[in-house]
PDB file of C-alpha atoms in Angstrom:
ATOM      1  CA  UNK A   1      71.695 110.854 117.358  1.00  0.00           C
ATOM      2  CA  UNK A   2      74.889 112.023 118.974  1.00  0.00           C
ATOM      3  CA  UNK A   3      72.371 113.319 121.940  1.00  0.00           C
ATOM      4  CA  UNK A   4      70.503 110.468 122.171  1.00  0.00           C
ATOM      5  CA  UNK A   5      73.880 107.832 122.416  1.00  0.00           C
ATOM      6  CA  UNK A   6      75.571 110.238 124.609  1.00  0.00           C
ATOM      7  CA  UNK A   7      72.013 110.394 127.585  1.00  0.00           C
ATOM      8  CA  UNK A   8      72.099 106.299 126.573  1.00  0.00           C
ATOM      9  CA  UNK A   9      75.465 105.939 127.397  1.00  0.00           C
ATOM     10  CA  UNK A  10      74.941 107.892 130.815  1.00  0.00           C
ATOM     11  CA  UNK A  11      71.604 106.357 131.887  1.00  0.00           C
ATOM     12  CA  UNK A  12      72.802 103.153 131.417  1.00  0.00           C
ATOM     13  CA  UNK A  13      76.851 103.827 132.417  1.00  0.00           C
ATOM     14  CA  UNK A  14      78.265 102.160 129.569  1.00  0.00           C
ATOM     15  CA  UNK A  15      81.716 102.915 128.531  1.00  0.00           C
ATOM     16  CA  UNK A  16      80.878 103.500 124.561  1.00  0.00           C
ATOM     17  CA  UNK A  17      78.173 103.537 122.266  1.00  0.00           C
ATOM     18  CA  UNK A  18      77.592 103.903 118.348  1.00  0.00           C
ATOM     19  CA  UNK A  19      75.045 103.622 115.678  1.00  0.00           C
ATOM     20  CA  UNK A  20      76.358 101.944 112.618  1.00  0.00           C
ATOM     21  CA  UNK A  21      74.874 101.935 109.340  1.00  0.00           C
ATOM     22  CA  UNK A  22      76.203  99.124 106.515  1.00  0.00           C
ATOM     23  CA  UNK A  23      78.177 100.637 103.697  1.00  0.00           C
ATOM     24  CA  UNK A  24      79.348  97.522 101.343  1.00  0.00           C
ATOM     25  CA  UNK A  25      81.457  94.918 102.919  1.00  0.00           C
ATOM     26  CA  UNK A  26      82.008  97.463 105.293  1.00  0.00           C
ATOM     27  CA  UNK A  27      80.122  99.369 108.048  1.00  0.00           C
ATOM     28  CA  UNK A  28      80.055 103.429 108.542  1.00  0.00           C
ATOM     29  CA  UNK A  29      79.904 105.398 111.720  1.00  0.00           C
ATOM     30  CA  UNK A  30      76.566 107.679 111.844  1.00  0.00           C
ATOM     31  CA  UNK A  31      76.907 108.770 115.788  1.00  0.00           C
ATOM     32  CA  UNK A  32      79.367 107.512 118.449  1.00  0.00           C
ATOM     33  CA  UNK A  33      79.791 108.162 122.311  1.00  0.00           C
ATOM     34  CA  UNK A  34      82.040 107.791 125.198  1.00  0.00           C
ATOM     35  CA  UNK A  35      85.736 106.462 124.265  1.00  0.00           C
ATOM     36  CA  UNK A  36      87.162 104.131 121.779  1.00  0.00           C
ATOM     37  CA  UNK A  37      83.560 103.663 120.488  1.00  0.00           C
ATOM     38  CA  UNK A  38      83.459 100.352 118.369  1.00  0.00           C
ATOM     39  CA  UNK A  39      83.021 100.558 114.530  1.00  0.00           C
ATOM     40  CA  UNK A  40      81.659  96.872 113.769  1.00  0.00           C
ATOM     41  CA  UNK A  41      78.881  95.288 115.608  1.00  0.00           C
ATOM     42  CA  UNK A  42      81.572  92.353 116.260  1.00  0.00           C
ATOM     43  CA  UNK A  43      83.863  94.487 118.076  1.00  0.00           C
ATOM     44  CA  UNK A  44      80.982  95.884 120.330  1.00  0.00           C
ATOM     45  CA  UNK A  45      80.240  93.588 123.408  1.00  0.00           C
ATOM     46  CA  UNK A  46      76.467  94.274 122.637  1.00  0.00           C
ATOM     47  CA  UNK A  47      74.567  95.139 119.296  1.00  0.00           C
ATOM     48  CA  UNK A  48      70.968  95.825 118.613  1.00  0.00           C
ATOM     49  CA  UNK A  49      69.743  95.291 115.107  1.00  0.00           C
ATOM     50  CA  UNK A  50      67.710  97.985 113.771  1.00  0.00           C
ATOM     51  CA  UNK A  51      66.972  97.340 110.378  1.00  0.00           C
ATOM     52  CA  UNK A  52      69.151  99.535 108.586  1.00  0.00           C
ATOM     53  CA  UNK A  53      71.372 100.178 111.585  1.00  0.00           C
ATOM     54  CA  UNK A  54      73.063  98.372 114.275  1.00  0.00           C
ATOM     55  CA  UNK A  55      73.209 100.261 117.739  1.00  0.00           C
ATOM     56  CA  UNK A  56      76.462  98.919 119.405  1.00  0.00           C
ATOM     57  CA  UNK A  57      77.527  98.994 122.675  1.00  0.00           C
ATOM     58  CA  UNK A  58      80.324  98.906 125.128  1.00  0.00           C
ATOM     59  CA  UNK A  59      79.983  98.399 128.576  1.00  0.00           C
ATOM     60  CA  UNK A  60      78.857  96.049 131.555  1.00  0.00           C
ATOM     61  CA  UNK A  61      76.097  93.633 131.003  1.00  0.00           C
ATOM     62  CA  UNK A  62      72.921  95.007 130.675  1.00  0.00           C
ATOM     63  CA  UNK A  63      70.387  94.072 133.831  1.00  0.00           C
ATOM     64  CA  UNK A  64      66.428  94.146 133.405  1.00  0.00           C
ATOM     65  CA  UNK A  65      66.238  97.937 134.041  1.00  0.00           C
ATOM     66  CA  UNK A  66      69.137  98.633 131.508  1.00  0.00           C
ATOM     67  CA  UNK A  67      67.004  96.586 129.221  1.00  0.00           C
ATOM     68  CA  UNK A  68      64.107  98.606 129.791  1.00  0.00           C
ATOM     69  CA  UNK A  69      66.260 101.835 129.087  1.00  0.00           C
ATOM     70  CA  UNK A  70      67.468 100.433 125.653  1.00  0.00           C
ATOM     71  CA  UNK A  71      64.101  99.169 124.201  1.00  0.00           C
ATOM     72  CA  UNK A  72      62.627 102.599 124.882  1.00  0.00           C
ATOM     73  CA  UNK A  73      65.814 104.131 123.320  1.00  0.00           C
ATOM     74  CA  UNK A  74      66.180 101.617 120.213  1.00  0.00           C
ATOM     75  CA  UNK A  75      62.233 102.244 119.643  1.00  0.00           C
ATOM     76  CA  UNK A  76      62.278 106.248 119.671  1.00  0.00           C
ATOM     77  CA  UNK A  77      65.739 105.587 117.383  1.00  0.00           C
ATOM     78  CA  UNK A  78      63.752 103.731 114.527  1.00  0.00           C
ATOM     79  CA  UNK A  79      61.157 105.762 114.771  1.00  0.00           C
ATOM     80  CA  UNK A  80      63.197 109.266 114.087  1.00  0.00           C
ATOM     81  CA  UNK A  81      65.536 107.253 111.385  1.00  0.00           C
ATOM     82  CA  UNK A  82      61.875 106.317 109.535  1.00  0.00           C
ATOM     83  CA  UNK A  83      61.251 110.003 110.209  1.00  0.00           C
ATOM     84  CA  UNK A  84      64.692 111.228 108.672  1.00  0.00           C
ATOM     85  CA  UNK A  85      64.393 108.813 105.482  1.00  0.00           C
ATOM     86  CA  UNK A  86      61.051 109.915 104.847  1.00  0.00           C
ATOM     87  CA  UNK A  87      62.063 113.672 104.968  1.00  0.00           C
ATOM     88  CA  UNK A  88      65.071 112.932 103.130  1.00  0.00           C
ATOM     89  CA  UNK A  89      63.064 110.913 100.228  1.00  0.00           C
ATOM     90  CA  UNK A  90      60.676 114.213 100.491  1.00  0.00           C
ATOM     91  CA  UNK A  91      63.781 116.592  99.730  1.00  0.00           C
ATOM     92  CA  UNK A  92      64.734 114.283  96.711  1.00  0.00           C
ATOM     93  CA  UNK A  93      61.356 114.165  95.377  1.00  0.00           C
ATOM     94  CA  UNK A  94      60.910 118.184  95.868  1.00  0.00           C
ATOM     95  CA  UNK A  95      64.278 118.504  94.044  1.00  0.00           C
ATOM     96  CA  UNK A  96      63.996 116.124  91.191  1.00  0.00           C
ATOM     97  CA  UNK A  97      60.805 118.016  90.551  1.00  0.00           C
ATOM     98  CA  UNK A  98      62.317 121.302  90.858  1.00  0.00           C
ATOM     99  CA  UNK A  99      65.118 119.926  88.366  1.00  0.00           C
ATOM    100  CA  UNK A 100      62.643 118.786  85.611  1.00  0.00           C
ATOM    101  CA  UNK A 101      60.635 122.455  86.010  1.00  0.00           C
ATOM    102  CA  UNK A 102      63.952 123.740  85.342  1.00  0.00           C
ATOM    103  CA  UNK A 103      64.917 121.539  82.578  1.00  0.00           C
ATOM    104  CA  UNK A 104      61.367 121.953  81.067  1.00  0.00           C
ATOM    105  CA  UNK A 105      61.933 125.753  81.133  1.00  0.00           C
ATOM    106  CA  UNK A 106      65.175 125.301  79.877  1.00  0.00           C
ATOM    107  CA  UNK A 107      64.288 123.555  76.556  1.00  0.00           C
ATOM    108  CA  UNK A 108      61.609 125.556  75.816  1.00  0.00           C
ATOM    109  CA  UNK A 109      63.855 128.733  75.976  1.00  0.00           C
ATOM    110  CA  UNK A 110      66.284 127.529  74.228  1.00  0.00           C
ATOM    111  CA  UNK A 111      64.681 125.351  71.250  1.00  0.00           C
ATOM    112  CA  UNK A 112      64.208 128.349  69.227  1.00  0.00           C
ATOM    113  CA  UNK A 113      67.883 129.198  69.728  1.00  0.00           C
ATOM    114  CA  UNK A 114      68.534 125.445  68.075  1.00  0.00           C
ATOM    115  CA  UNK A 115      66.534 125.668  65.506  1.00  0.00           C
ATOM    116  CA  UNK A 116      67.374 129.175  64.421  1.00  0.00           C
ATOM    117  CA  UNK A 117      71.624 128.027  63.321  1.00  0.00           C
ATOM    118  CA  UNK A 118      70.610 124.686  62.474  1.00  0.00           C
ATOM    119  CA  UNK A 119      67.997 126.256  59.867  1.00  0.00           C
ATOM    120  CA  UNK A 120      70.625 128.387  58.556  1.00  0.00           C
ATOM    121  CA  UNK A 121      73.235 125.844  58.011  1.00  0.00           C
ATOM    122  CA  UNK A 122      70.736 123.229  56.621  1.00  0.00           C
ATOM    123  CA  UNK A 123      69.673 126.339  54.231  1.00  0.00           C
ATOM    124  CA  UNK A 124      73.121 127.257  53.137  1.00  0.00           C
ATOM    125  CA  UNK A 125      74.348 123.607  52.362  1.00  0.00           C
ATOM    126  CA  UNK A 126      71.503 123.230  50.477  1.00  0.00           C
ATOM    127  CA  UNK A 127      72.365 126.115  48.569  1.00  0.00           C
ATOM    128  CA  UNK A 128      76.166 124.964  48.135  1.00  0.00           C
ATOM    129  CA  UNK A 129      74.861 121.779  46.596  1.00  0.00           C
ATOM    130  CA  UNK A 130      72.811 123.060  44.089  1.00  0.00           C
ATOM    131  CA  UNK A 131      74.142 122.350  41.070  1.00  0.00           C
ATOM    132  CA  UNK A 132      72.573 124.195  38.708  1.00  0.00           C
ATOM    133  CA  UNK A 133      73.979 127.512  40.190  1.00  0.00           C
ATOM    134  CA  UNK A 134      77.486 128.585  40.082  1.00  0.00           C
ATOM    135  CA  UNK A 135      79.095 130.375  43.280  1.00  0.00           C
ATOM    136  CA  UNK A 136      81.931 132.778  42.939  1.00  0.00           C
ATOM    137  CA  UNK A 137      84.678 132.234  45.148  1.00  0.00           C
ATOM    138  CA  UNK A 138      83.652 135.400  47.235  1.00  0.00           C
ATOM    139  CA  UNK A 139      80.382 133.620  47.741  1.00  0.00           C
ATOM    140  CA  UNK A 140      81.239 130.182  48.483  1.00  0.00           C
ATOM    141  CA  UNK A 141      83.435 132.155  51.236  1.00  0.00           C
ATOM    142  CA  UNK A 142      80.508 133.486  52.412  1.00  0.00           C
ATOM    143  CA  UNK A 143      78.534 130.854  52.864  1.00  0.00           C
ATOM    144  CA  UNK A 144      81.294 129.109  54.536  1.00  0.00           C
ATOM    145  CA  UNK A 145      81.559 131.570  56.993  1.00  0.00           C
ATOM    146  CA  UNK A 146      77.912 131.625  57.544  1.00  0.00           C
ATOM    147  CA  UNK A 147      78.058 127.621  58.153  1.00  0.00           C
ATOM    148  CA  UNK A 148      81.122 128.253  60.874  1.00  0.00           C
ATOM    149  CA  UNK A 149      79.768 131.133  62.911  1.00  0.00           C
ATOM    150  CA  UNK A 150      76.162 128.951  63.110  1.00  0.00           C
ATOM    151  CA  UNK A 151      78.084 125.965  64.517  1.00  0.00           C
ATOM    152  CA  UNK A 152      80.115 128.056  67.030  1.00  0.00           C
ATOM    153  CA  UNK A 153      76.486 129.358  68.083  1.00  0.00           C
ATOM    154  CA  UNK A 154      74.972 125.821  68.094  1.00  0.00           C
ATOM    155  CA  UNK A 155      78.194 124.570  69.899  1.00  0.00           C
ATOM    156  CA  UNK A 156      77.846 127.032  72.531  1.00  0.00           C
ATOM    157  CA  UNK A 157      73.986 126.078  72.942  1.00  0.00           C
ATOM    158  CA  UNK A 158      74.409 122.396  72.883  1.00  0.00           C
ATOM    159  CA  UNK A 159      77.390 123.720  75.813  1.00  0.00           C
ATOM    160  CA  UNK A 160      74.925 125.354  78.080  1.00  0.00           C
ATOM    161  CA  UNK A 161      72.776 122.600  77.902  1.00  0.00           C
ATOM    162  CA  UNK A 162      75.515 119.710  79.067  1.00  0.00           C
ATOM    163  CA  UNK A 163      76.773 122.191  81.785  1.00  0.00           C
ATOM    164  CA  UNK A 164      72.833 122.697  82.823  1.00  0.00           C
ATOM    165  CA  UNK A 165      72.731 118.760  83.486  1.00  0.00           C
ATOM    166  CA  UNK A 166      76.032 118.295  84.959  1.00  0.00           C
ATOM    167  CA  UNK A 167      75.382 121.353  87.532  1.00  0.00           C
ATOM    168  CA  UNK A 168      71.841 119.170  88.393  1.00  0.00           C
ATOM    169  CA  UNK A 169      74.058 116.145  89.166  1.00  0.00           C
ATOM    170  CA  UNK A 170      76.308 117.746  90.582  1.00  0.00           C
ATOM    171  CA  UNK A 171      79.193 116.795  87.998  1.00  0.00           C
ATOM    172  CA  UNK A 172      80.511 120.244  87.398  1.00  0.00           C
ATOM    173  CA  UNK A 173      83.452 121.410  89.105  1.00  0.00           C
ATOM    174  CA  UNK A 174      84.504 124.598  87.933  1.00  0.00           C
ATOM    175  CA  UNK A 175      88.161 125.426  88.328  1.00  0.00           C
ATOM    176  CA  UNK A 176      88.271 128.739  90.269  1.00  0.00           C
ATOM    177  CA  UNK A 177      90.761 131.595  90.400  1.00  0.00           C
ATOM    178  CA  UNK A 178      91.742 135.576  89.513  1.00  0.00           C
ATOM    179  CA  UNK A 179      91.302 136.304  86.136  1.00  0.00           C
ATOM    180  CA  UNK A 180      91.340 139.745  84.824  1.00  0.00           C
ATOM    181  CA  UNK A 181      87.340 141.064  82.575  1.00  0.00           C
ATOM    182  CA  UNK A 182      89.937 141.952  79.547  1.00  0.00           C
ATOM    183  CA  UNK A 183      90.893 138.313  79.324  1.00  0.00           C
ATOM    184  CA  UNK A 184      87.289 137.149  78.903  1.00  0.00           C
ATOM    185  CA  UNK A 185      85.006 139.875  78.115  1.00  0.00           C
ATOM    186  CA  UNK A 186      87.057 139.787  73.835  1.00  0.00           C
ATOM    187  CA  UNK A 187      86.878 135.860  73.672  1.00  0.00           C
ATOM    188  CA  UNK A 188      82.952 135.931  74.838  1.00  0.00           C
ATOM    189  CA  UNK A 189      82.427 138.895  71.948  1.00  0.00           C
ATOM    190  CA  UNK A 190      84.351 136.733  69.551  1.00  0.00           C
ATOM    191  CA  UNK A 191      81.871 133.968  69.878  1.00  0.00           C
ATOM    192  CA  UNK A 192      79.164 135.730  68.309  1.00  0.00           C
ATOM    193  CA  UNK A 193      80.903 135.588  65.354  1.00  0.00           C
ATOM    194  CA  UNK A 194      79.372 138.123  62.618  1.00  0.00           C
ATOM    195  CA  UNK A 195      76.867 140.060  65.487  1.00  0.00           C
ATOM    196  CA  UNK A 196      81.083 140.535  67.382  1.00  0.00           C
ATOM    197  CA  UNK A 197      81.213 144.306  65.510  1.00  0.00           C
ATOM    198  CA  UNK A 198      77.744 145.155  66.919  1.00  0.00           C
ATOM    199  CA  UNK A 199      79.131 145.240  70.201  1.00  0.00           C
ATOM    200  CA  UNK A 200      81.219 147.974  71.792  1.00  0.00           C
ATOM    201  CA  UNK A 201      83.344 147.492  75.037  1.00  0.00           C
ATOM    202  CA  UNK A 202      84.877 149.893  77.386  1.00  0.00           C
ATOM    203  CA  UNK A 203      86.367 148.135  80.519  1.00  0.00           C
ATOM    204  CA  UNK A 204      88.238 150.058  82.812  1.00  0.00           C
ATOM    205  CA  UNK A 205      91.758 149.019  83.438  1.00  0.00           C
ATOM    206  CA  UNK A 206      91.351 149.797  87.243  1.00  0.00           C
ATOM    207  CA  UNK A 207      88.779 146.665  87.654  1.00  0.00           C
ATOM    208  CA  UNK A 208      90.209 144.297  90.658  1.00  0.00           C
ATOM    209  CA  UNK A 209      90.688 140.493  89.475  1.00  0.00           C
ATOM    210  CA  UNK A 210      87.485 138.178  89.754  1.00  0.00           C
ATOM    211  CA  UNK A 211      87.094 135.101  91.206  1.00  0.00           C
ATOM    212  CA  UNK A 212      85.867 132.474  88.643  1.00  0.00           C
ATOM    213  CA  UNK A 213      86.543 129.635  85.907  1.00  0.00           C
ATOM    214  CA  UNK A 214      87.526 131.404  83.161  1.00  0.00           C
ATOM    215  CA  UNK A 215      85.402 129.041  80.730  1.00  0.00           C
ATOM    216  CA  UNK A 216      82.433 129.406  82.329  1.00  0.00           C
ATOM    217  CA  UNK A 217      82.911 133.116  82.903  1.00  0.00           C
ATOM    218  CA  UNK A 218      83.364 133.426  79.192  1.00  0.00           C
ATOM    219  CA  UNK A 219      80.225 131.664  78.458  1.00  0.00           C
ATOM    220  CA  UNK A 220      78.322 133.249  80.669  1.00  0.00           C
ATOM    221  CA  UNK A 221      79.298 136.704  79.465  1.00  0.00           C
ATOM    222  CA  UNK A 222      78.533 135.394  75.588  1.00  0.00           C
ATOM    223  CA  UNK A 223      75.344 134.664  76.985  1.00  0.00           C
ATOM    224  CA  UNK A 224      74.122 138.050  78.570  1.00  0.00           C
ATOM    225  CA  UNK A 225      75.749 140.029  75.426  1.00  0.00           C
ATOM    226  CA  UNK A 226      74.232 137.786  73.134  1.00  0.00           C
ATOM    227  CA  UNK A 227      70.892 138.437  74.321  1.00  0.00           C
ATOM    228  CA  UNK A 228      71.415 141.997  74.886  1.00  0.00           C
ATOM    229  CA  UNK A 229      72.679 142.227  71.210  1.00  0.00           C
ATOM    230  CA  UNK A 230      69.231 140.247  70.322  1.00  0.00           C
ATOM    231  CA  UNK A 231      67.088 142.187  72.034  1.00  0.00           C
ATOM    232  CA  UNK A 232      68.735 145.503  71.795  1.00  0.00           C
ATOM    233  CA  UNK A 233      66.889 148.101  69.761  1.00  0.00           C
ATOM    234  CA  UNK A 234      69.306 148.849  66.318  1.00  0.00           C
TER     235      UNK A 234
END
């Protein structure tokens, strides 16, 4: 559009031109030309409706020739606006579908994962409350310990999955700057609770800073060890 105003501007010698698209109570600038181009179609001493968009103009009056000019320009100008909605539409409908594939994929990899701590807390409440049975205190620890670490791990799943949505929407704004592997690399391995002795780290003091949110970093890192410890042979 800036191309097209700034040939229409010099075709027809006017002094400004710009397309204007309503936002609100209010109207927003998608292309200007020339100087002081106007920013309301009452400010412009000539404005073509297009629909969506208001082509206004600055300049001399307009004779039957300059006429001629702007009807050709105003018609290829709908036409490639129709043509950029439809392709934008097109690049929403490719992503939303790309976003549900990845959602899909998402939930199926990781509804195992839920089920597998919620199991194990259901199954050790249940075995708290029984009655009949009589826990020594060494036990009852036990099982309480059991019922935290599985809620850490189904906290840090139910995590992923909100920061999976808001990084589709685009509500995510991680909070970026040098933090040191030794910082985050103990807190990840603490989140795997009882698996955390499985794991042995060796991380060389001489490592530069990284660049990232430290949360996120963390969580990411719980993730990859996590699996590795899973999937590790013994």
């Amino acid at each position: 559009p800036p191309t097209r105003l700034s040939h229409l501007q010099w075709v027809v010698a006017l002094d400004a031109a710009a397309l204007l698209r309503r936002a609100g109570d209010d109207w927003r600038v998608e292309a200007a030309s020339g100087d002081a181009p106007p920013t309301r179609p009452q400010d412009a001493d000539h404005a073509e409706d297009l629909g969506d968009l208001v082509l206004a103009l600055n300049g001399p009056p307009l004779d039957a020739a300059d006429r001629a000019v702007l009807n050709a320009f105003t018609s290829q100008l709908v036409a490639a606006s129709e043509h950029d909605r439809l392709r934008a539409e097109a690049g929403r409908a490719q992503e939303l579908v790309a976003a549900d594939a990845l959602r899909s994929a998402l939930l199926q990899a990781v509804s195992h994962d839920l089920r597998t701590p919620l199991s194990s807390i259901k199954a050790t409440v249940t075995t708290l409350r029984q009655h009949d049975l009589t826990w020594t205190p060494a036990e009852t620890d036990e099982f309480l310990a059991t019922i935290d670490t599985e809620t850490d791990r189904l906290t840090r799943l139910v995590g992923n999955l909100l920061d999976m949505s808001r990084i589709q929407v685009g509500a995510l704004h991680p909070i970026v700057s040098p933090i040191g592997l030794e910082e985050v690399v103990p807190a990840a391995i603490a989140g795997l609770g009882a698996r955390a002795p499985l794991v042995d780290t060796d991380i060389s003091e001489s490592l530069p800073p990284v660049a990232a949110d430290a949360a996120l970093l963390e969580r990411n890192l719980a993730n990859d060890i996590e699996n590795a410890v899973r999937f590790s042979p013994e």
